[in-house]
């Protein structure tokens, strides 16, 4: 502005310049010219004057405009709203202080820039709309939008945009007034949020003035109390109060007035339809901006249901207690820490105590002090770990008697698994326990009885048996002393009395002699049945007899008396069992029954033992006879053996003799043969026909004898040769023999066929000998003029092999079948079929020596089938 005024001053100065220069006589045309000049100056001065005036006017206007503008600028600058102007293409032309403050950009940064710089991306489209409106001369008022500040914050703003016109009324730009409404919007949103929270709450939220007039009423309040907001706003809150609760309001107001809160105040309010409902109230003071209490806000929760639940819980618990009172068990409840806070009626009835005595840990008073420590230990363990408790222990009853109870305690836990309570019951198991003990006792006795029964039943030694019976009887009956007197019969048939004792040494009896047939003992020995006396000294039968008149001095002190006869199967009284005890009344009906049982078992066992003894004697007798027989048998066997041995010896001697004879015969025989042969060969001419005949006979008989001797030697050698067994294939031996007999076979025109042949275990030379003999016979014993047909084969029979040699020869008569295997046994005269009669004997002996046998099947005239069987 200042520079403007300076500039406006200049023309005035320059104006004076020409004026002074015009005064200079510079023109050469004289006065007229001067006049003209003066006129011109005059008009110029006038013109100047006018211009000066004009200028001054303009200056005045300008100053005014300047002043106006300054005011505007001041206004614009002092405005809290951003005031911005821009061209029609959106270029910022002015940017006030508030714009700087709101958007963070300075005027220098913004002037000349596009206004879109402060537009968020998603709002850019607004600019073209705004500009088109402005171009049309339209004003946009309170346009709510969002702009971005320099630091990127988005602001809610409200803009009013107006077109700017030049002097000619042309629209040249726009002015824009923008207000930051972010806080305002946030407040509105918060208020809305609060309202919706209040509306969505399940609790009634009500505000009221200090005079109790309701100022707000949410949806839940409508629902809980049944009144609409219209019905209640402006009404007194006491409308909700039941008559008997009206006095609560001044109390609440007085607390609120003092700035206090009322929390979780449980009370009753009335609904529109007249129902009383349980509510929990929380009431807080409401203050104005200056902190003055102007009212109260009230949150009311409908707790009717909760109350009902509590009520039903209470009723349930009452029912539970009533039930617990009616059960026959003792029952109680304890807190988590084990403090008992309740017992059922039975508990008090049984223990005869009071709650004051029993509460907490008072129950310990009814426990057996000896067992209490272990009860405490286990109960504390359960409390520590939260695990159920179970134990049997006695509890003292009102009568001072301890009875056994089974106690079970279970924990009740919350959802987190914490114990909230303990429920305990005590079941009276005293009877059951006694019964169990009795049963155990009974079982023990039965077992003992059974054991005794089996022990004595298996005991065959009479002495031991009686001792066992006495011991068992004493034990089972509960006696202190026991005795068994019994009749025994010796070998001569004389009867006498013996006894066994239990619980007392033998000497305790010995000095008194044996019990006599006194009236006390008599019924037992007579077999009359059991006698049981609670006190023998008080029995009328007692002490009636001299010399002792009762028990002898020093006798075992007997008061309780029990006696049972032991009667044999035959009805004979074997003896009596006697039991005593120094205390009276010890024996019961049960001990009586047991002793009867024992006596019966004893009778059977004694019978058995006696039978056994008799049997034993019988056995011993038989054994004697057996032994004698055995001896005779052994003697006989010895004799047989001796004879066999001597026979064998004789046979051997004979065989040896036979062998040596045969052996010794050979050399003279050879001599005889050779001389006979020499006679025939060398002296043929000297001998006449008769002489030659004789020499020939000598030679033949010598040859025959030689064969016989040879065969005999072979036969007797067979019994003395040592045989070595091996696996021998029959095929090989048969082939060997056939080779050996080749000439003979040829001579007889024999035909031999061979079938399957197995192997045998044999001594080959002997086997060879056997087969040779059999084939030789088969070739030999054919009808004159016929040629022999022989078939050789073998067959398996179990672990044996049977070799068959079958011929088509003359066969054997049935009566000859058994004979032919004997030495010298022949069925034909030598002149018909020559032979020594030893061949088959060799076959048989050879087979036998190799563990086999030989035989024949034949029919006269139909051929023979000889066989030899040997181990395979
Ligand atoms: P040997 O053949 O020397 O007479 P053996 O002891 O071998 O003596 O035979 C005894 C007798 O058995 C013979 O004399 C004969 O009567 C009868 N015998 C043996 N083998 C046959 C046979 N294959 N067929 C008919 N009879 C036979």
Short mmCIF file of N, CA and C in Angstrom, two decimals, residues 202-204 224-225 240 242 244-245 248 264-271 275-281 299-311:
data_model
loop_
_atom_site.label_atom_id
_atom_site.label_comp_id
_atom_site.label_asym_id
_atom_site.label_seq_id
_atom_site.Cartn_x
_atom_site.Cartn_y
_atom_site.Cartn_z
N UNK A 202 -28.42 -54.98 28.14
CA UNK A 202 -29.49 -55.80 28.73
C UNK A 202 -29.94 -55.21 30.06
N UNK A 203 -29.11 -54.30 30.57
CA UNK A 203 -29.46 -53.66 31.83
C UNK A 203 -30.24 -52.39 31.53
N UNK A 204 -31.16 -52.11 32.39
CA UNK A 204 -31.90 -50.86 32.25
C UNK A 204 -30.95 -49.72 32.61
N UNK A 224 -37.53 -54.37 30.79
CA UNK A 224 -37.57 -54.85 32.17
C UNK A 224 -38.80 -54.35 32.91
N UNK A 225 -39.04 -53.03 32.76
CA UNK A 225 -40.14 -52.46 33.56
C UNK A 225 -41.46 -52.35 32.82
N UNK A 240 -41.58 -46.55 39.92
CA UNK A 240 -41.15 -47.94 39.86
C UNK A 240 -41.07 -48.59 41.25
N UNK A 242 -42.13 -50.12 44.81
CA UNK A 242 -43.27 -50.66 45.55
C UNK A 242 -43.48 -49.78 46.78
N UNK A 244 -43.71 -50.24 49.89
CA UNK A 244 -42.89 -50.45 51.08
C UNK A 244 -41.41 -50.13 50.84
N UNK A 245 -41.08 -49.67 49.65
CA UNK A 245 -39.67 -49.37 49.36
C UNK A 245 -39.47 -47.88 49.09
N UNK A 248 -36.51 -45.76 50.14
CA UNK A 248 -35.17 -45.97 49.60
C UNK A 248 -34.70 -44.76 48.78
N UNK A 264 -24.40 -52.21 43.40
CA UNK A 264 -25.02 -53.53 43.56
C UNK A 264 -25.99 -53.56 44.72
N UNK A 265 -26.86 -52.61 44.68
CA UNK A 265 -27.87 -52.53 45.72
C UNK A 265 -29.05 -53.41 45.27
N UNK A 266 -29.26 -54.49 46.03
CA UNK A 266 -30.31 -55.42 45.61
C UNK A 266 -31.63 -55.03 46.26
N UNK A 267 -32.60 -54.85 45.43
CA UNK A 267 -33.89 -54.42 45.97
C UNK A 267 -35.00 -54.95 45.07
N UNK A 268 -36.18 -54.45 45.30
CA UNK A 268 -37.32 -54.92 44.51
C UNK A 268 -37.97 -53.71 43.87
N UNK A 269 -38.35 -53.84 42.58
CA UNK A 269 -39.08 -52.76 41.91
C UNK A 269 -40.30 -53.34 41.25
N UNK A 270 -41.19 -52.42 40.92
CA UNK A 270 -42.49 -52.87 40.40
C UNK A 270 -42.53 -52.60 38.90
N UNK A 271 -43.06 -53.53 38.13
CA UNK A 271 -43.16 -53.33 36.68
C UNK A 271 -44.51 -52.70 36.36
N UNK A 275 -45.94 -56.49 38.62
CA UNK A 275 -45.11 -57.56 39.19
C UNK A 275 -43.98 -56.94 39.99
N UNK A 276 -43.60 -57.61 41.07
CA UNK A 276 -42.40 -57.20 41.81
C UNK A 276 -41.23 -57.99 41.25
N UNK A 277 -40.18 -57.25 40.86
CA UNK A 277 -39.01 -57.98 40.35
C UNK A 277 -37.79 -57.60 41.17
N UNK A 278 -36.87 -58.60 41.27
CA UNK A 278 -35.61 -58.35 41.98
C UNK A 278 -34.65 -57.67 41.04
N UNK A 279 -34.08 -56.55 41.50
CA UNK A 279 -33.10 -55.85 40.67
C UNK A 279 -31.85 -55.55 41.50
N UNK A 280 -30.75 -55.45 40.74
CA UNK A 280 -29.51 -55.02 41.38
C UNK A 280 -29.20 -53.65 40.78
N UNK A 281 -29.09 -52.63 41.64
CA UNK A 281 -28.92 -51.26 41.13
C UNK A 281 -27.50 -50.77 41.37
N UNK A 299 -28.11 -47.93 36.70
CA UNK A 299 -28.13 -49.17 35.92
C UNK A 299 -28.86 -50.21 36.75
N UNK A 300 -29.92 -50.74 36.19
CA UNK A 300 -30.72 -51.72 36.96
C UNK A 300 -30.66 -53.06 36.24
N UNK A 301 -30.25 -54.09 36.99
CA UNK A 301 -30.20 -55.42 36.38
C UNK A 301 -31.29 -56.29 36.99
N UNK A 302 -31.98 -56.98 36.09
CA UNK A 302 -33.05 -57.87 36.56
C UNK A 302 -32.40 -59.14 37.11
N UNK A 303 -32.49 -59.33 38.41
CA UNK A 303 -31.84 -60.52 39.00
C UNK A 303 -32.88 -61.50 39.52
N UNK A 304 -34.10 -61.38 38.99
CA UNK A 304 -35.17 -62.26 39.45
C UNK A 304 -34.79 -63.71 39.23
N UNK A 305 -34.25 -63.96 38.02
CA UNK A 305 -33.92 -65.34 37.70
C UNK A 305 -32.84 -65.88 38.61
N UNK A 306 -31.85 -65.02 38.80
CA UNK A 306 -30.74 -65.39 39.69
C UNK A 306 -31.28 -65.67 41.09
N UNK A 307 -32.20 -64.82 41.51
CA UNK A 307 -32.80 -64.99 42.83
C UNK A 307 -33.55 -66.31 42.90
N UNK A 308 -34.25 -66.57 41.79
CA UNK A 308 -35.02 -67.83 41.75
C UNK A 308 -34.07 -69.01 41.85
N UNK A 309 -32.96 -68.90 41.09
CA UNK A 309 -31.97 -69.98 41.10
C UNK A 309 -31.43 -70.17 42.50
N UNK A 310 -31.13 -69.02 43.14
CA UNK A 310 -30.62 -69.10 44.51
C UNK A 310 -31.64 -69.76 45.42
N UNK A 311 -32.85 -69.37 45.18
CA UNK A 311 -33.93 -69.89 46.00
C UNK A 311 -34.06 -71.40 45.80
#
